[in-house]
XYZ file of C-alpha atoms in Angstrom:
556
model
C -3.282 -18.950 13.405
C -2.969 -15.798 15.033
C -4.815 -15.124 18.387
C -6.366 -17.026 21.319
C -9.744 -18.160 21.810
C -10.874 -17.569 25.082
C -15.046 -18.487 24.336
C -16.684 -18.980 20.743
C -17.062 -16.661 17.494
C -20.005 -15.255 17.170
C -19.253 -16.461 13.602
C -17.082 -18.091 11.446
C -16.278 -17.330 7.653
C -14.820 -20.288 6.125
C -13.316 -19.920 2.214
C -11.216 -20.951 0.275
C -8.533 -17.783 -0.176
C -8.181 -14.489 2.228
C -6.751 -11.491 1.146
C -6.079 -8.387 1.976
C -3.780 -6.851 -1.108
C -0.867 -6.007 0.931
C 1.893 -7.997 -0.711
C 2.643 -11.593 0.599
C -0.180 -10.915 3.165
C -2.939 -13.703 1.058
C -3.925 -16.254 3.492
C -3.729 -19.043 1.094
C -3.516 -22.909 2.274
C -3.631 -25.395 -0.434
C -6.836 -25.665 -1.858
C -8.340 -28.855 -3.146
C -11.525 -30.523 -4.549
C -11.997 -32.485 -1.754
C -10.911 -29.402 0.584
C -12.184 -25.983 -1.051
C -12.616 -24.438 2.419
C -8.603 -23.917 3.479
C -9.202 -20.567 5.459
C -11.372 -18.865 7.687
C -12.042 -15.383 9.713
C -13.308 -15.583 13.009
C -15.910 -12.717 14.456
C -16.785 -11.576 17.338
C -18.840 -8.474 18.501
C -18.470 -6.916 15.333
C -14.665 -7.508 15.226
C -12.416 -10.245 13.908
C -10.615 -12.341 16.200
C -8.883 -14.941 14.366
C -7.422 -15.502 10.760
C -5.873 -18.809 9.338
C -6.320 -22.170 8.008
C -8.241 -24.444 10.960
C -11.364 -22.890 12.792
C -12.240 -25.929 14.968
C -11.129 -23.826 18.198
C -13.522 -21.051 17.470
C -16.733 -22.684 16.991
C -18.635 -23.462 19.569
C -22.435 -24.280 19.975
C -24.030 -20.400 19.183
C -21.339 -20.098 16.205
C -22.804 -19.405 13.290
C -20.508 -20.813 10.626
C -20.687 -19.722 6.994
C -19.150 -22.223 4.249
C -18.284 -20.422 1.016
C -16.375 -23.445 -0.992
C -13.696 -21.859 -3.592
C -14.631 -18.114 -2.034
C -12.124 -15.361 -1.482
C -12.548 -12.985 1.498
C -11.459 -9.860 1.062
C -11.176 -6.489 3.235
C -15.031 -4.809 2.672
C -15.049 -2.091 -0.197
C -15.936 1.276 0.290
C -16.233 3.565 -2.492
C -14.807 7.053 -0.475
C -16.639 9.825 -3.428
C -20.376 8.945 -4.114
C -23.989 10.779 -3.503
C -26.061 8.152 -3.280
C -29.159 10.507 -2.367
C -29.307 13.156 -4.795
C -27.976 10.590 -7.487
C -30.564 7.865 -6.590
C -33.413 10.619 -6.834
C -32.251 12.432 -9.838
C -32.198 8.681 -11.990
C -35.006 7.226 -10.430
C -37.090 10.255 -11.696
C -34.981 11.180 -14.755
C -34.263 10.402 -18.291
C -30.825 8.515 -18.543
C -29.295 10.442 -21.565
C -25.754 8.710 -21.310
C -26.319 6.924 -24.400
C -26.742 9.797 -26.634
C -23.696 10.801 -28.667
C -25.904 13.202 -30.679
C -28.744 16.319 -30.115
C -31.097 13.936 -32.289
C -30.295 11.055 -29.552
C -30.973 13.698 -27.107
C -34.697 14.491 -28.231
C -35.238 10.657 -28.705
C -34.894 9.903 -25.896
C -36.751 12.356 -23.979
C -39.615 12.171 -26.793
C -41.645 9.167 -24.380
C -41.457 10.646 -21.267
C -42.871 13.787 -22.568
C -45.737 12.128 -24.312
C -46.301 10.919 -21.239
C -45.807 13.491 -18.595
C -49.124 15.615 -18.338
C -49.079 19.230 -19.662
C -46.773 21.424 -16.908
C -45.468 18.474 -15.727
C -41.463 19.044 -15.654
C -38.914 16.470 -17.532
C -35.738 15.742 -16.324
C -33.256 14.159 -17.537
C -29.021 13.027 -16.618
C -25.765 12.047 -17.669
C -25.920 14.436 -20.972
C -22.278 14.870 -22.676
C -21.636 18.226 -23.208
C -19.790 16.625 -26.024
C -23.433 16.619 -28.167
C -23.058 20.422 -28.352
C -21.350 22.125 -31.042
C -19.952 24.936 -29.257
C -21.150 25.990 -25.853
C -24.161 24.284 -24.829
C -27.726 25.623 -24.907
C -31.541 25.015 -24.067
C -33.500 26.735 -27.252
C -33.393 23.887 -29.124
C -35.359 21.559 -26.071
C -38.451 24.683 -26.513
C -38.313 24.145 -30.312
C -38.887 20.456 -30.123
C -41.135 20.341 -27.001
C -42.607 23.460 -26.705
C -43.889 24.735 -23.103
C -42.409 21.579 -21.828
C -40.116 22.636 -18.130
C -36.688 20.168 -19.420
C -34.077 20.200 -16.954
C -31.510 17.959 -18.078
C -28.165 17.735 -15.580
C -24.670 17.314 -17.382
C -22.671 13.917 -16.901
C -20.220 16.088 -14.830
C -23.558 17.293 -12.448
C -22.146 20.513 -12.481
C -24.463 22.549 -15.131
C -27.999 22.243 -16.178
C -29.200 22.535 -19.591
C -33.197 23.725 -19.650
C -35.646 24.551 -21.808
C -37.483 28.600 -22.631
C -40.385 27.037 -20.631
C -37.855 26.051 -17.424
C -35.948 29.559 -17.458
C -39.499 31.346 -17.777
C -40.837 29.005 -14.305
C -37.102 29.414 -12.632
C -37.743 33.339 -13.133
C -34.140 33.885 -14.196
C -32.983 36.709 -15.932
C -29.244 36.692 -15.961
C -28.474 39.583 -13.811
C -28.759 36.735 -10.583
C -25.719 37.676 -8.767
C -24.107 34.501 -6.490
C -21.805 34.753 -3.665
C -19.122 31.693 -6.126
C -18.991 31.736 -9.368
C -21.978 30.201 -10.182
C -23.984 32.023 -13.242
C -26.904 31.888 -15.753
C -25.289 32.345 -18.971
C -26.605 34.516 -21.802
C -27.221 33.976 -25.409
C -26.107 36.527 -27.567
C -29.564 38.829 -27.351
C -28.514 39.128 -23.516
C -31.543 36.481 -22.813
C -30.502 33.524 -20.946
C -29.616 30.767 -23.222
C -30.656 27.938 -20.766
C -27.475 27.129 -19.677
C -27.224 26.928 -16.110
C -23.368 26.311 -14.368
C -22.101 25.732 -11.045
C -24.473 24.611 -7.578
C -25.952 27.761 -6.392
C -27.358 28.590 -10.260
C -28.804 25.015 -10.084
C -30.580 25.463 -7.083
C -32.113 28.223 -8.396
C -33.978 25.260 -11.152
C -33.680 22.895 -8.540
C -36.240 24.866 -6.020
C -39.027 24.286 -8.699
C -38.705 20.732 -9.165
C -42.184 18.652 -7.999
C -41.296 17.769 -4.480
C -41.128 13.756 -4.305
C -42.654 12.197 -1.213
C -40.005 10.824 1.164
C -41.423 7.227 0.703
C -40.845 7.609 -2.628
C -37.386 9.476 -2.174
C -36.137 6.865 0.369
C -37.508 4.036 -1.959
C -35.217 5.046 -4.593
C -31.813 5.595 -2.465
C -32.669 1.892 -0.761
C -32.859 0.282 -4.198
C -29.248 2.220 -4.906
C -28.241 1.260 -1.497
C -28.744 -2.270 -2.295
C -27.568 -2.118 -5.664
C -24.160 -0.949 -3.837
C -24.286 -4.196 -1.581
C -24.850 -6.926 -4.592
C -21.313 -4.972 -6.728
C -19.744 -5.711 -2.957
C -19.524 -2.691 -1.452
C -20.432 -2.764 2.327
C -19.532 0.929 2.472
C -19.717 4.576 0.614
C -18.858 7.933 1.804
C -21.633 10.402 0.922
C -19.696 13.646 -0.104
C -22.915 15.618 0.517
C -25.414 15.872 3.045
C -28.291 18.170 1.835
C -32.038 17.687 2.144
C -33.814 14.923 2.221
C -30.803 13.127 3.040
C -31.015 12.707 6.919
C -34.792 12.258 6.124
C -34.041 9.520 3.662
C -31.681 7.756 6.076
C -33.788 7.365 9.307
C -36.783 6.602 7.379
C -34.582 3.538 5.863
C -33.946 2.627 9.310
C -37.126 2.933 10.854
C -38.803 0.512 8.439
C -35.392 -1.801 7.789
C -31.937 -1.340 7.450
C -29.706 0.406 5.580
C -27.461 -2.269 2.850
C -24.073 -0.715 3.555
C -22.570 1.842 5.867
C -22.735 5.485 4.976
C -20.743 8.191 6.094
C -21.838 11.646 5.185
C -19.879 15.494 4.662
C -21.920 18.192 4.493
C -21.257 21.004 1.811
C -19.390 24.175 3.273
C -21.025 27.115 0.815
C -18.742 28.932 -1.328
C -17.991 32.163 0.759
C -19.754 31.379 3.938
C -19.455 33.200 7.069
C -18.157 31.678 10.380
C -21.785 31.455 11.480
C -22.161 29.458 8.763
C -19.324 27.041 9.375
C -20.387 26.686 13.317
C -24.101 25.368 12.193
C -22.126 22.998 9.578
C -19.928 21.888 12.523
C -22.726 21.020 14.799
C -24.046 18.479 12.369
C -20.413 16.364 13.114
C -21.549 13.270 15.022
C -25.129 12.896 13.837
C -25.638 9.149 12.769
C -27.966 6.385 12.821
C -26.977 2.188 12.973
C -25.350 2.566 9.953
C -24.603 5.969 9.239
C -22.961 8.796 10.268
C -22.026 12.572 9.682
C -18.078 12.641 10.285
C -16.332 15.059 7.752
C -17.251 18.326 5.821
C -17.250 19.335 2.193
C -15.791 22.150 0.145
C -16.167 23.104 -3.261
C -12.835 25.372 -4.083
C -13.490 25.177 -8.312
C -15.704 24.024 -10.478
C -14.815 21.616 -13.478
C -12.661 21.980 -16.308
C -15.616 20.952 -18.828
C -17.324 23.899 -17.651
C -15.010 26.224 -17.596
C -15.350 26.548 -13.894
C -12.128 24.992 -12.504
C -8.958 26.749 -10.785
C -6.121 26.181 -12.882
C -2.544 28.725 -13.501
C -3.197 29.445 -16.932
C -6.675 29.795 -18.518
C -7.954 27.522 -21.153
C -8.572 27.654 -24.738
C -11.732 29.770 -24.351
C -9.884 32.191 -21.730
C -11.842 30.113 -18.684
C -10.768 27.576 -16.003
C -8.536 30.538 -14.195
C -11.286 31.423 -11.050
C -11.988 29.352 -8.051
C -15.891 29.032 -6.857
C -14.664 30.674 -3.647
C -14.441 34.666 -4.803
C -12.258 34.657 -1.859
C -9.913 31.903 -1.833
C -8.330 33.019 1.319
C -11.534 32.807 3.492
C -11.375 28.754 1.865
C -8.262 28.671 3.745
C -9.861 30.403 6.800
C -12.793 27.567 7.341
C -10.394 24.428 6.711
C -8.082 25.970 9.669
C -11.558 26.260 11.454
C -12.750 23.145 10.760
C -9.435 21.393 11.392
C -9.220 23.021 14.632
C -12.588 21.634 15.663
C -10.905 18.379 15.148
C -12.953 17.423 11.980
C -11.161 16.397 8.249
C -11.874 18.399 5.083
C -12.258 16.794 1.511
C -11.956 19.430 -0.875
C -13.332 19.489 -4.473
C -10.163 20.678 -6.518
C -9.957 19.811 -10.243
C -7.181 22.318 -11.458
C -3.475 22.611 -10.877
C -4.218 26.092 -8.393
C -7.161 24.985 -6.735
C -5.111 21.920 -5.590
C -2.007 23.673 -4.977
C -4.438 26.385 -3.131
C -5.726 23.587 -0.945
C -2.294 21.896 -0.199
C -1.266 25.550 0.958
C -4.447 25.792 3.040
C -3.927 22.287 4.661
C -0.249 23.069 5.358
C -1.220 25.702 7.565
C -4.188 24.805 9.159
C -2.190 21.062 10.659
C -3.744 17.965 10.513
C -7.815 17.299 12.054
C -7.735 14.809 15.237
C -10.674 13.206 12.975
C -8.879 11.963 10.390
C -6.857 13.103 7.250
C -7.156 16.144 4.588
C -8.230 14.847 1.600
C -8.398 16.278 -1.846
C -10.695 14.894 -4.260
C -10.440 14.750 -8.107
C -6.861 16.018 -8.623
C -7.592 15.888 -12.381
C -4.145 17.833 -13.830
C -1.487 18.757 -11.538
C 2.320 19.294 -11.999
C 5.098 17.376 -10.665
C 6.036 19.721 -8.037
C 2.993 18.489 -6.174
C 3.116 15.031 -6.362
C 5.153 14.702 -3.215
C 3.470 17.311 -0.995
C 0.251 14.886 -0.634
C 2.550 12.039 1.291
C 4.402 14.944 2.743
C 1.289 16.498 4.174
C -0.297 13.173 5.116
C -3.291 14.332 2.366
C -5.037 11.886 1.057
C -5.481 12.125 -3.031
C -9.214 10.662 -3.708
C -9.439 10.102 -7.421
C -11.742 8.672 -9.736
C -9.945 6.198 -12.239
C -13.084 5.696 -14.358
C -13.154 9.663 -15.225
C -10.310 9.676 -17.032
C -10.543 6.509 -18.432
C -14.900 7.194 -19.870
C -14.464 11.097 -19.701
C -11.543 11.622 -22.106
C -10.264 9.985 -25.193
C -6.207 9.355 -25.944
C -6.265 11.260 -28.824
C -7.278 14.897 -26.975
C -10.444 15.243 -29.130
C -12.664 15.168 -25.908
C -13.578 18.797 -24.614
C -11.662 18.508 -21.410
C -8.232 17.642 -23.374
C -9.415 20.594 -25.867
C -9.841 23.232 -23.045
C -7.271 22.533 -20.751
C -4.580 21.943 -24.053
C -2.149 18.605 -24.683
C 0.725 19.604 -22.060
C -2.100 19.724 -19.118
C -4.245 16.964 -20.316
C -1.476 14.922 -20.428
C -0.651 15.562 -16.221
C -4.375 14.594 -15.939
C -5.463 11.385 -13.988
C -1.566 10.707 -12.260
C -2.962 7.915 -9.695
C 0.224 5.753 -10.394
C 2.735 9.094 -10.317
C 1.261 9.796 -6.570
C 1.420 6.443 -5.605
C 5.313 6.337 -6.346
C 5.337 10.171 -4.924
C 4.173 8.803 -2.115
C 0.871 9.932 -1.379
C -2.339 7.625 -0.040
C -4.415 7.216 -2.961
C -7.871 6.657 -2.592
C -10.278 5.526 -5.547
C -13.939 6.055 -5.928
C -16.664 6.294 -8.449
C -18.169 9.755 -7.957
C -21.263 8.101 -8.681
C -23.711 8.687 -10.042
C -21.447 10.452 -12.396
C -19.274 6.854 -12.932
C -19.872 3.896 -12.773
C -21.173 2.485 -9.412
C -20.223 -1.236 -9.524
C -16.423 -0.805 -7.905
C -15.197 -4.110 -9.947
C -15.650 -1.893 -12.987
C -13.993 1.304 -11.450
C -11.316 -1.101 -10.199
C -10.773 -2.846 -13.571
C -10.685 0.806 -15.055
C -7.779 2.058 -13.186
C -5.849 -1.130 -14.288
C -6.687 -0.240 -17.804
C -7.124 2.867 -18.301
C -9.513 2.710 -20.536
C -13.616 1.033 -19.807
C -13.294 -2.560 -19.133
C -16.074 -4.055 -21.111
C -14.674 -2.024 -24.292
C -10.636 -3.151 -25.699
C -10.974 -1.371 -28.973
C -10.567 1.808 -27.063
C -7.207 3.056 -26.187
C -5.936 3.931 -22.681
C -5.444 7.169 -21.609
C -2.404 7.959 -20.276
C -1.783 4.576 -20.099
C 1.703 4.943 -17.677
C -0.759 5.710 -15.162
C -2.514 2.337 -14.666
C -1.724 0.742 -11.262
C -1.554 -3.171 -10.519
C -4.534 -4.918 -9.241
C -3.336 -5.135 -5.125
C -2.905 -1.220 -5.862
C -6.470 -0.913 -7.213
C -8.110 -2.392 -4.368
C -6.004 -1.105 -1.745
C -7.845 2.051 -2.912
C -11.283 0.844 -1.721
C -9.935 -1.050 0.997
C -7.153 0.137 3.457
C -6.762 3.699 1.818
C -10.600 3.888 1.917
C -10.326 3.079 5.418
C -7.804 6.234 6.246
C -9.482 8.586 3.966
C -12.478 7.588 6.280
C -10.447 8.270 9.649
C -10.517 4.593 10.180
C -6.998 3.963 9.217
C -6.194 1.657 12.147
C -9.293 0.082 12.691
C -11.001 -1.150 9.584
C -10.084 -1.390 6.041
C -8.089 -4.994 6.479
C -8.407 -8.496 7.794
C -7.091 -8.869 10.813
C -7.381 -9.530 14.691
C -9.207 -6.010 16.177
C -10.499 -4.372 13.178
C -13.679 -3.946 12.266
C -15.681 -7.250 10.277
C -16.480 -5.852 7.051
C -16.124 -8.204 4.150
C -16.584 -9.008 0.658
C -17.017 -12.427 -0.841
C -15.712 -13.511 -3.569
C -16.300 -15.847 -6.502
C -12.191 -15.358 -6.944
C -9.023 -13.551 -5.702
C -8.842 -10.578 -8.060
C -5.017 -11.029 -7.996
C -5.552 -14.636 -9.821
C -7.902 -13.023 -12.379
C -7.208 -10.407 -15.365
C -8.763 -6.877 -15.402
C -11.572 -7.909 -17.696
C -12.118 -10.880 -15.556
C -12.778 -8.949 -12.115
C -15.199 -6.602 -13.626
C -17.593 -10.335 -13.616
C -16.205 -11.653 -10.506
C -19.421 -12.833 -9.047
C -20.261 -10.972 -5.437
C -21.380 -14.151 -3.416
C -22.117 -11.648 -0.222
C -21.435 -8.433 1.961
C -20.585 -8.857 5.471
C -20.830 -5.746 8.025
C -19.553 -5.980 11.499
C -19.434 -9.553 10.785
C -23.274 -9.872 9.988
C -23.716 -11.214 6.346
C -25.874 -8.120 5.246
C -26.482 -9.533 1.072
C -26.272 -13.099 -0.154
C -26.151 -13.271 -3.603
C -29.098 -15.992 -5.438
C -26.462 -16.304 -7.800
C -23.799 -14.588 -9.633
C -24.426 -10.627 -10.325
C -23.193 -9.785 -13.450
C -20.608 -6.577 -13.677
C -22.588 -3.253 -14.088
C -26.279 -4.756 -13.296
């Protein structure tokens, strides 16, 4: 047993297994039928104080003592790349067009929900595959099937919008809208916009005439997310946004309840923003509520590569993907040094090979943030000279395992493998090559754009391919990582991407007492297996926050 007990827990966690996926660190007694409780964690004041096989000494008469028979107790998962606002919103008012592999599908499944809408009413709609398209994708064919119907449907990537003749007419665009990135309204050949919308600050543009929800309703769909989060076993995500209604969202959660897991936000730094700009964005740092908190910033340096939009050396197939959002990549480099000397850490979208090696070089010279680590999120096709500058550099690489492996397909026929070309595509989703460079590798979901249940994400990386489908092949299959690898990615890696490197993130005497329960150890159990490990409860700052009825099936 490690540590001394001076008065009580506040509360005891008895199970069968602990573990915390460093190797050899598994707490694990011998475990019997007669005996399926052989360890415990010990809590007090939010923190753990004890770890090991006999609890008698900590329980006194205020303990409260949980009994999980045949449970393990692992480190809390955090999924470090989600938007659980926006992406709670956009699904709980939109279409979900993931299923449709066709433009028939498409129409399908929007056909109800405009036969239902009244007249004016927009439709919206998410998770379209650009893949449906063949060639560049357009709106004119949503006005000839619903005609003066505003569609808005968002890409899978949620970086473009494809919308109808009726939305571009409300919108006002024209195609001569000039942004300060590299947003644009593209044109169809007549020099009329086509309805395809690409990058943030174009979106917006659609965005500003969407119906305005009510925050009930708003705050109503991020708490069913939120707890949606809690019963896959997260007890944390780290909101890589923090736009309106978001702050709205979160205290109203709070005023009327509680918020399911722990959220900790970054504000967006604007492509090409002014100094002015970057002081209002830093005077947002240290906002927070009970369970959430505004403790990094945001950049967008590219775009993606299905777009055309990300940074990379070369162009693509189509002559794209060589232009970062920023028209002026050096005044990038100019608010990370500011932010970083304000003390606060940077996580910066870069998809290409030059918008990461652009932020590496930015990072390099602006010295690390007193607030925790660089981070660089995506990394989706880099070269092997800069595999070793992220553990160099103390940058932490925050990828998302279940892109590559749902995104792309092993034979290159996907657009991304098409546009970027064979000899880049196959660089693309190197979790396994940084690891062994070196480098902390984080792993997230991204969601709403992948899955948001992390067993699936985690059982994805293993693979390399989706979990709950073996007839598809891996991609890039040298790049799987073991299972401790997988979960250290959501656990103590989450942790330091989050600045909490030496206080949450594992189970141990000091840190922080947020946990996940178990059905199983995920080391005992195959890929396929953990994606149904049943969630039996989330514990933050040592408070069981969900308690599962009974088993939650993978991807509920």
């Amino acid at each position: 047993m490690t540590g001394c007990a001076p008065q009580p827990a506040d509360a005891v966690y008895r199970v069968a297994e602990v573990e915390t996926f460093d190797d050899g660190a598994t707490t694990r007694p011998p475990v019997t039928a007669a005996d399926p409780l052989g360890a415990f964690v010990a809590v007090r004041d939010g923190r753990v104080v004890a770890v090991g096989a006999d609890p008698a000494a900590w329980i006194g008469e205020g303990t409260e003592v949980h009994e999980l028979p045949g449970a393990t107790l692992i480190p809390g998962l955090v999924d470090p790349h989600a938007h659980p606002v926006w992406g709670a919103i956009e699904q709980g008012q939109g279409v979900d067009l993931a299923p449709a592999g066709t433009l028939a599908e498409v129409l399908e499944l929007l056909a109800d929900r405009v036969l239902e809408s009244p007249d004016g009413a927009w439709v919206t709609g998410y998770g379209l595959d650009v893949n449906v398209f063949p060639a560049v994708p357009e709106g004119r064919f949503l006005g000839e099937s619903f005609p003066g119907v505003p569609v808005s449907l968002m890409t899978a990537d949620a970086h473009s919008l494809v919308i109808s003749p009726a939305a571009v007419a409300l919108a006002g665009l024209t195609g001569a809208e000039v942004f300060d990135d590299k947003s644009s309204v593209e044109l169809a050949a007549d020099g009329t916009p086509s309805g395809y919308i690409l990058e943030l600050q174009a979106m917006d543009l659609v965005f500003a005439h969407y119906p305005e929800a009510p925050l009930e309703e708003s705050a109503g769909y991020v708490l069913a997310q939120l707890e949606a989060f809690a019963s896959w076993g997260l007890t944390g995500v780290h909101a890589l946004d923090f736009a309106e209604p978001g702050e709205e969202v979160y205290r109203w959660i709070e005023e009327h309840g509680e918020l399911p897991v722990r959220v900790r936000c970054s504000p967006l730094v604007p492509a090409d923003s002014t100094p002015e700009v970057w002081a209002d964005t830093a005077a947002l740092i240290g906002r927070h509520g009970r369970r959430w908190s505004v403790e990094g910033v945001k950049f967008m340096l590219d775009g993606t590569a299905d777009n055309g939009t990300a940074w990379f050396e070369h162009a693509d197939s189509h002559g794209e993907n060589q232009d970062a959002l920023w028209r002026d990549p050096e005044a990038y480099a100019a608010a990370v040094a500011f932010f970083t000397a304000h003390g606060i850490p940077t996580a910066t979208h870069a998809i290409g090979d030059r918008a990461v090696r652009h932020a590496l070089d930015a990072i390099q010279a602006a010295g690390t943030a007193a607030g925790g680590p660089h981070r660089i999120e995506h990394v989706e096709s880099i070269p092997d000279a800069l595999l070793p500058r992220f553990g160099e550099l103390g940058v932490v690489a925050s990828l998302q395992p279940s892109h590559g492996a749902r995104m792309t397909a092993a034979d290159g026929s996907d657009n991304w493998s098409r546009r970027i070309g064979s000899e880049r595509a196959a660089h693309g989703w190197r979790t396994r090559d940084l690891l062994e460079a070196g480098a902390a590798v984080a792993l997230g979901s991204d969601w709403p754009i992948g899955p948001g249940d992390p067993r699936v994400g985690l059982a994805d990386a293993q693979l390399r391919r989706p979990v709950e489908d073996a007839s598809i092949r891996p991609v890039q299959e040298r790049q799987a990582v073991d299972v401790r690898q997988a979960y250290r990615g959501m656990t103590s890696v989450a942790a330091l991407a989050g600045g909490r490197g030496d206080s949450a993130g594992r189970v141990e005497p000091g840190r922080v007492a947020d946990f996940t329960l178990l059905g199983a150890n995920p080391v005992s159990l195959t890929p396929e297996e953990q994606a149904a490990n049943p969630v039996l409860g989330t514990v933050i700052g040592g408070n069981r926050v969900f308690r599962a009825v009974q088993a939650v099936p993978a991807g509920a």
